Tab-separated table of C-alpha atoms and ligand atoms in Angstrom:
chain	number	residue	atom	x	y	z
A	19	MET	CA	24.908	9.367	12.048
A	20	PRO	CA	23.340	6.659	9.841
A	21	ASN	CA	19.784	7.292	8.737
A	22	PRO	CA	17.336	5.567	11.133
A	23	LEU	CA	16.156	3.092	8.473
A	24	TYR	CA	19.622	1.798	7.584
A	25	ARG	CA	19.604	-2.044	7.759
A	26	ARG	CA	16.024	-1.978	9.115
A	27	ASN	CA	13.243	-4.379	8.170
A	28	ILE	CA	10.196	-2.625	6.659
A	29	ILE	CA	7.362	-4.875	7.804
A	30	SER	CA	4.532	-2.675	9.056
A	31	VAL	CA	3.604	1.004	9.024
A	32	SER	CA	3.115	0.675	12.779
A	33	ASP	CA	6.844	-0.030	13.214
A	34	LEU	CA	7.730	3.363	11.720
A	35	THR	CA	7.787	6.656	13.577
A	36	THR	CA	6.173	9.727	12.040
A	37	GLY	CA	9.681	11.118	11.466
A	38	GLN	CA	10.680	7.951	9.575
A	39	LEU	CA	7.548	8.144	7.413
A	40	GLU	CA	8.386	11.781	6.639
A	41	LEU	CA	11.966	10.807	5.772
A	42	LEU	CA	10.652	8.142	3.372
A	43	LEU	CA	8.151	10.578	1.838
A	44	HIS	CA	10.701	13.332	1.272
A	45	THR	CA	13.296	10.886	-0.064
A	46	ALA	CA	10.728	9.583	-2.579
A	47	LEU	CA	9.893	13.133	-3.707
A	48	LYS	CA	13.612	13.965	-3.958
A	49	LEU	CA	14.360	10.872	-6.044
A	50	LYS	CA	11.431	11.725	-8.325
A	51	ALA	CA	12.791	15.253	-8.856
A	52	GLU	CA	16.482	14.277	-9.038
A	53	PRO	CA	16.975	10.696	-10.308
A	54	ARG	CA	20.019	8.804	-8.956
A	55	GLY	CA	21.529	5.811	-10.718
A	56	ASP	CA	24.156	5.012	-8.118
A	57	LEU	CA	22.437	4.380	-4.799
A	58	LEU	CA	22.253	0.580	-5.195
A	59	ALA	CA	25.424	0.109	-7.261
A	60	GLY	CA	26.929	-3.288	-6.439
A	61	ARG	CA	23.835	-4.427	-4.509
A	62	LEU	CA	21.805	-7.546	-5.236
A	63	VAL	CA	18.163	-7.656	-4.094
A	64	ALA	CA	15.857	-10.715	-3.984
A	65	SER	CA	12.299	-10.207	-5.225
A	66	CYS	CA	10.272	-13.127	-3.822
A	67	PHE	CA	6.594	-13.142	-4.762
A	68	PHE	CA	4.578	-16.092	-3.432
A	69	GLU	CA	1.386	-14.327	-4.571
A	70	PRO	CA	0.422	-12.625	-7.872
A	71	SER	CA	1.431	-9.000	-8.425
A	72	THR	CA	1.872	-6.603	-11.327
A	73	ARG	CA	2.571	-3.189	-9.794
A	74	THR	CA	4.421	-4.036	-6.609
A	75	ARG	CA	6.828	-6.557	-8.096
A	76	LEU	CA	7.580	-4.653	-11.276
A	77	SER	CA	7.922	-1.265	-9.575
A	78	PHE	CA	10.247	-2.716	-6.913
A	79	GLU	CA	12.339	-4.353	-9.634
A	80	THR	CA	12.315	-1.133	-11.674
A	81	ALA	CA	13.419	0.799	-8.579
A	82	VAL	CA	16.360	-1.561	-7.924
A	83	GLN	CA	17.562	-1.415	-11.513
A	84	ARG	CA	17.120	2.343	-11.938
A	85	LEU	CA	19.159	2.836	-8.763
A	86	GLY	CA	21.984	0.782	-10.268
A	87	GLY	CA	21.338	-2.511	-8.436
A	88	GLN	CA	20.535	-6.015	-9.636
A	89	VAL	CA	17.586	-8.317	-8.918
A	90	ILE	CA	17.085	-12.063	-8.607
A	91	GLY	CA	13.843	-13.729	-7.617
A	92	PHE	CA	10.617	-15.410	-8.582
A	93	ALA	CA	7.071	-14.342	-9.415
A	94	ASP	CA	5.375	-17.592	-8.430
A	95	GLY	CA	6.026	-19.536	-5.230
A	96	ALA	CA	4.796	-22.703	-6.982
A	97	ASN	CA	8.178	-22.888	-8.717
A	98	THR	CA	10.172	-22.800	-5.486
A	99	SER	CA	11.057	-25.344	-2.824
A	100	ALA	CA	8.186	-23.983	-0.693
A	101	LYS	CA	6.161	-26.367	-2.860
A	102	LYS	CA	8.238	-29.238	-1.407
A	103	GLY	CA	7.550	-28.057	2.131
A	104	GLU	CA	10.551	-25.788	2.811
A	105	THR	CA	9.768	-23.449	5.699
A	106	LEU	CA	9.918	-19.658	5.558
A	107	ALA	CA	12.656	-19.786	8.193
A	108	ASP	CA	14.877	-21.896	5.923
A	109	THR	CA	13.932	-19.805	2.894
A	110	ALA	CA	15.121	-16.724	4.813
A	111	ARG	CA	18.386	-18.390	5.830
A	112	ILE	CA	19.108	-19.397	2.234
A	113	ILE	CA	18.140	-16.237	0.319
A	114	SER	CA	19.772	-13.914	2.841
A	115	GLY	CA	23.009	-15.788	2.158
A	116	TYR	CA	22.827	-14.701	-1.487
A	117	THR	CA	21.552	-11.109	-1.420
A	118	ASP	CA	21.665	-7.715	0.344
A	119	ALA	CA	17.895	-7.401	0.947
A	120	ILE	CA	14.744	-9.467	0.430
A	121	ILE	CA	11.425	-8.135	-0.867
A	122	GLN	CA	8.620	-10.595	-0.129
A	123	ARG	CA	4.915	-10.866	-0.939
A	124	HIS	CA	3.142	-13.772	0.728
A	125	PRO	CA	-0.521	-14.827	1.160
A	126	LYS	CA	-0.194	-15.421	4.932
A	127	ASP	CA	-0.614	-12.648	7.516
A	128	GLY	CA	2.626	-12.298	9.473
A	129	ALA	CA	4.824	-14.016	6.852
A	130	ALA	CA	7.083	-10.964	6.471
A	131	ARG	CA	7.850	-10.878	10.177
A	132	VAL	CA	8.677	-14.592	10.187
A	133	LEU	CA	11.036	-14.136	7.237
A	134	ALA	CA	12.726	-11.179	8.959
A	135	GLU	CA	13.279	-13.194	12.134
A	136	PHE	CA	15.469	-15.667	10.247
A	137	SER	CA	17.035	-13.379	7.619
A	138	LYS	CA	20.539	-11.941	7.942
A	139	VAL	CA	19.608	-9.056	5.602
A	140	PRO	CA	16.747	-6.523	5.718
A	141	VAL	CA	13.299	-7.760	4.699
A	142	ILE	CA	10.806	-5.476	2.943
A	143	ASN	CA	7.165	-6.534	3.154
A	144	ALA	CA	5.485	-6.292	-0.259
A	145	GLY	CA	2.134	-7.412	1.204
A	146	ASP	CA	1.341	-10.209	3.665
A	147	GLY	CA	-2.187	-11.628	3.520
A	148	THR	CA	-4.804	-9.166	4.786
A	149	ASN	CA	-2.274	-7.622	7.143
A	150	GLN	CA	0.083	-4.905	5.819
A	151	HIS	CA	1.369	-3.344	2.604
A	152	PRO	CA	3.764	-0.608	3.780
A	153	SER	CA	5.324	0.272	0.415
A	154	GLN	CA	1.805	0.795	-0.996
A	155	THR	CA	1.135	3.147	1.920
A	156	LEU	CA	4.237	5.138	1.110
A	157	LEU	CA	3.243	5.585	-2.539
A	158	ASP	CA	-0.268	6.549	-1.366
A	159	LEU	CA	1.267	9.184	0.941
A	160	VAL	CA	3.444	10.520	-1.889
A	161	THR	CA	0.363	10.844	-4.127
A	162	ILE	CA	-1.804	12.426	-1.428
A	163	TYR	CA	0.956	14.916	-0.579
A	164	GLU	CA	1.521	15.785	-4.239
A	165	THR	CA	-2.168	16.322	-4.969
A	166	GLN	CA	-3.207	18.095	-1.755
A	167	GLY	CA	0.052	19.883	-0.853
A	168	ARG	CA	-0.082	18.489	2.680
A	169	LEU	CA	-1.002	15.430	4.736
A	170	ASP	CA	-2.413	17.072	7.834
A	171	LYS	CA	-6.115	17.297	8.630
A	172	LEU	CA	-7.347	15.898	5.316
A	173	LYS	CA	-10.739	14.250	4.849
A	174	ILE	CA	-10.132	10.686	3.695
A	175	ALA	CA	-13.022	8.504	2.469
A	176	MET	CA	-12.372	4.791	1.979
A	177	ALA	CA	-14.752	2.551	0.070
A	178	GLY	CA	-15.217	-1.112	-0.803
A	179	ASP	CA	-13.654	-4.022	1.040
A	180	LEU	CA	-12.368	-2.372	4.212
A	181	LYS	CA	-12.203	-5.632	6.158
A	182	TYR	CA	-9.718	-7.616	4.079
A	183	GLY	CA	-8.050	-4.717	2.234
A	184	ARG	CA	-4.532	-4.476	3.650
A	185	THR	CA	-3.887	-1.169	1.851
A	186	VAL	CA	-6.616	0.693	3.752
A	187	HIS	CA	-5.431	-0.709	7.093
A	188	SER	CA	-1.845	0.472	6.515
A	189	LEU	CA	-3.039	3.851	5.200
A	190	CYS	CA	-5.214	4.541	8.280
A	191	GLN	CA	-2.253	3.689	10.514
A	192	ALA	CA	-0.132	6.217	8.627
A	193	LEU	CA	-2.612	9.078	8.179
A	194	LYS	CA	-3.737	9.016	11.823
A	195	ARG	CA	-0.348	10.683	12.574
A	196	TRP	CA	-1.465	13.831	10.718
A	197	GLY	CA	-4.874	14.246	12.333
A	198	CYS	CA	-6.892	13.196	9.286
A	199	GLU	CA	-10.630	12.576	9.464
A	200	PHE	CA	-12.030	9.361	7.972
A	201	ALA	CA	-15.283	8.174	6.393
A	202	PHE	CA	-15.990	4.563	5.475
A	203	VAL	CA	-18.373	3.191	2.823
A	204	SER	CA	-18.677	-0.603	2.632
A	205	PRO	CA	-21.089	-3.517	2.887
A	206	PRO	CA	-21.600	-4.148	6.637
A	207	SER	CA	-19.852	-7.518	6.372
A	208	LEU	CA	-16.742	-5.789	4.966
A	209	ALA	CA	-16.559	-2.906	7.475
A	210	MET	CA	-13.264	-1.506	8.772
A	211	PRO	CA	-11.987	-3.829	11.545
A	212	ASP	CA	-12.373	-2.692	15.161
A	213	TYR	CA	-8.620	-2.722	15.801
A	214	ILE	CA	-8.187	0.018	13.168
A	215	THR	CA	-11.097	2.188	14.372
A	216	GLU	CA	-9.786	1.804	17.936
A	217	GLU	CA	-6.356	3.041	16.777
A	218	LEU	CA	-8.064	6.038	15.152
A	219	ASP	CA	-9.934	6.730	18.408
A	220	GLU	CA	-6.699	6.563	20.402
A	221	ALA	CA	-5.065	9.012	17.968
A	222	GLY	CA	-8.040	11.386	18.306
A	223	CYS	CA	-9.052	11.001	14.637
A	224	ARG	CA	-12.764	11.282	13.939
A	225	HIS	CA	-14.318	8.581	11.766
A	226	ARG	CA	-17.804	7.863	10.479
A	227	VAL	CA	-19.688	5.479	8.244
A	228	LEU	CA	-21.330	7.031	5.158
A	229	PRO	CA	-24.228	5.408	3.282
A	230	ASN	CA	-22.988	5.768	-0.297
A	231	LEU	CA	-20.235	6.921	-2.624
A	232	GLU	CA	-22.037	10.152	-3.606
A	233	THR	CA	-21.963	11.421	-0.015
A	234	ALA	CA	-18.349	10.354	0.358
A	235	ALA	CA	-17.335	12.140	-2.861
A	236	GLU	CA	-18.969	15.398	-1.662
A	237	TRP	CA	-17.277	15.204	1.738
A	238	ALA	CA	-13.753	14.017	0.920
A	239	ASP	CA	-10.404	15.390	-0.232
A	240	ILE	CA	-9.332	11.834	-1.094
A	241	LEU	CA	-11.655	8.983	-2.102
A	242	TYR	CA	-9.717	5.732	-1.769
A	243	MET	CA	-11.492	2.947	-3.648
A	244	THR	CA	-10.880	-0.778	-3.182
A	245	ARG	CA	-12.211	-3.885	-4.860
A	246	VAL	CA	-15.119	-5.848	-3.392
A	247	GLN	CA	-14.298	-9.444	-4.237
A	248	ARG	CA	-17.209	-11.533	-5.460
A	249	GLU	CA	-15.897	-14.618	-3.660
A	250	ARG	CA	-16.510	-12.971	-0.252
A	251	PHE	CA	-20.311	-13.304	-0.810
A	252	ASP	CA	-22.907	-15.868	-1.778
A	253	GLU	CA	-24.576	-15.149	-5.141
A	254	GLN	CA	-27.761	-13.645	-3.615
A	255	GLU	CA	-25.915	-11.258	-1.336
A	256	PHE	CA	-23.554	-10.210	-4.136
A	257	ALA	CA	-26.479	-9.470	-6.450
A	258	ARG	CA	-27.950	-7.271	-3.663
A	259	ILE	CA	-24.813	-5.166	-3.153
A	260	GLN	CA	-23.456	-5.197	-6.710
A	261	GLY	CA	-23.170	-1.706	-8.119
A	262	ARG	CA	-23.516	0.098	-4.761
A	263	PHE	CA	-19.752	0.413	-4.446
A	264	ASN	CA	-18.988	1.179	-8.091
A	265	LEU	CA	-17.804	4.632	-9.147
A	266	ASP	CA	-18.601	6.427	-12.393
A	267	PRO	CA	-18.527	10.150	-13.331
A	268	SER	CA	-22.133	10.691	-12.188
A	269	VAL	CA	-21.141	9.744	-8.620
A	270	LEU	CA	-18.587	12.579	-8.657
A	271	ALA	CA	-21.075	15.307	-9.703
A	272	GLY	CA	-20.939	17.003	-6.281
A	273	ALA	CA	-17.206	16.531	-5.612
A	274	LYS	CA	-14.955	19.353	-4.414
A	275	ALA	CA	-12.430	20.546	-7.029
A	276	ASN	CA	-9.499	19.162	-5.029
A	277	LEU	CA	-10.967	15.648	-4.695
A	278	ARG	CA	-8.700	12.930	-6.023
A	279	VAL	CA	-9.750	9.310	-6.491
A	280	LEU	CA	-7.103	6.741	-5.584
A	281	HIS	CA	-7.153	2.964	-5.932
A	282	PRO	CA	-4.295	0.533	-5.239
A	283	LEU	CA	-5.357	-1.361	-8.395
A	284	PRO	CA	-6.092	-3.748	-10.008
A	285	ARG	CA	-9.660	-2.526	-10.542
A	286	VAL	CA	-12.432	-4.686	-11.934
A	287	ASP	CA	-15.889	-3.048	-11.929
A	288	GLU	CA	-15.516	-0.594	-9.061
A	289	ILE	CA	-14.230	2.319	-11.175
A	290	HIS	CA	-15.898	2.700	-14.569
A	291	PRO	CA	-13.331	3.529	-17.312
A	292	ASP	CA	-15.270	6.758	-18.090
A	293	THR	CA	-13.996	8.049	-14.717
A	294	ASP	CA	-10.416	7.984	-16.049
A	295	ALA	CA	-10.969	11.160	-18.102
A	296	THR	CA	-12.302	13.193	-15.145
A	297	PRO	CA	-9.943	15.570	-13.328
A	298	TYR	CA	-10.490	13.507	-10.161
A	299	ALA	CA	-8.887	10.274	-11.395
A	300	CYS	CA	-5.396	9.849	-9.975
A	301	TYR	CA	-4.884	6.093	-9.748
A	302	PHE	CA	-2.473	5.777	-12.671
A	303	GLU	CA	-0.247	8.591	-11.346
A	304	GLN	CA	-0.499	6.827	-7.955
A	305	ALA	CA	0.768	3.553	-9.457
A	306	ALA	CA	3.638	5.388	-11.187
A	307	ASN	CA	4.679	6.830	-7.817
A	308	GLY	CA	5.313	3.245	-6.704
A	309	VAL	CA	8.736	3.353	-8.314
A	310	TYR	CA	9.818	6.457	-6.326
A	311	ALA	CA	8.337	5.207	-3.056
A	312	ARG	CA	10.165	1.894	-3.453
A	313	MET	CA	13.375	3.654	-4.482
A	314	ALA	CA	13.175	5.589	-1.207
A	315	ILE	CA	12.692	2.422	0.854
A	316	LEU	CA	15.558	0.554	-0.826
A	317	SER	CA	17.932	3.535	-0.743
A	318	LEU	CA	17.407	4.211	2.939
A	319	VAL	CA	17.554	0.554	4.001
A	320	LEU	CA	20.751	-0.098	2.044
A	321	ASN	CA	22.685	3.160	2.529
A	322	GLU	CA	23.865	4.858	5.724
A	323	GLU	CA	23.360	8.216	4.031
A	324	VAL	CA	21.140	9.172	1.081
B	22	CP	N1	-1.456	-2.425	-5.562
B	22	CP	C1	-0.902	-3.638	-5.667
B	22	CP	O1	-0.392	-4.199	-4.675
B	22	CP	O2	-0.926	-4.176	-6.921
B	22	CP	P1	-0.301	-5.565	-7.348
B	22	CP	O3	-1.087	-6.638	-6.618
B	22	CP	O4	-0.421	-5.649	-8.831
B	22	CP	O5	1.128	-5.586	-6.874
């Protein structure tokens, strides 16, 4: 029997069953422990980034090449025929005629699903607008599992921009499967959207709003930081909230020993560099896990058996 992800599009965490997420997680851990250089031999993958990226693009491209495959693509949509008005539907028809899979990052919500509708080969969503970032979720799950030894019934605090941050949306939709409890710390205008809190309610996962990072750090097993973007606020409002969502070692004074701080990165001011030397900092290990998470996705989508 082929694995259930063979030839599948990976667009949203919500499309994946808990069993499929577990398969991805365990494949990533296996590929980290036992590297394979053959799983994409003879395969050509398109890496199409219409929006800036450091980690996602380079770790996907590293994953393809370390698995024995080859990559074509672009890092800037401004150099493609999208600039001349070519539609995503035609882009899908063209690139899927050249390659075995397409990885796409795009600034518009829903762009990955549109591409998949017109592609003859599997599409992997590398982030679409404020919507979804499923490969980031998988590397977050790998890191949480590695650091906590389990996924079930963990206390997950999320801080920063919870409204527009696609990584926290995808991660809630994954971790609700394992009965996790959630706490949110954000400016009111950047609170977690209702559709996510409603999904948590339906899954029976408790969630609360906490007033500051100190309380969240004392409560949580995982503190997932995100960037509050200055451009979301007028100058006065930004001056009022600035600093309230920034982490430094003093904020972690009351943390439990098992607390780990994650961040999808890039960071700007929200995690002070002094935090990097604390035993809680785990964001660089998290970013490194991106290669194994993306190896797992590519291997399972492009091979009947792994
Ligand atoms: N975490 C993340 O998506 O980083 P990049 O934007 O650098 O890919």
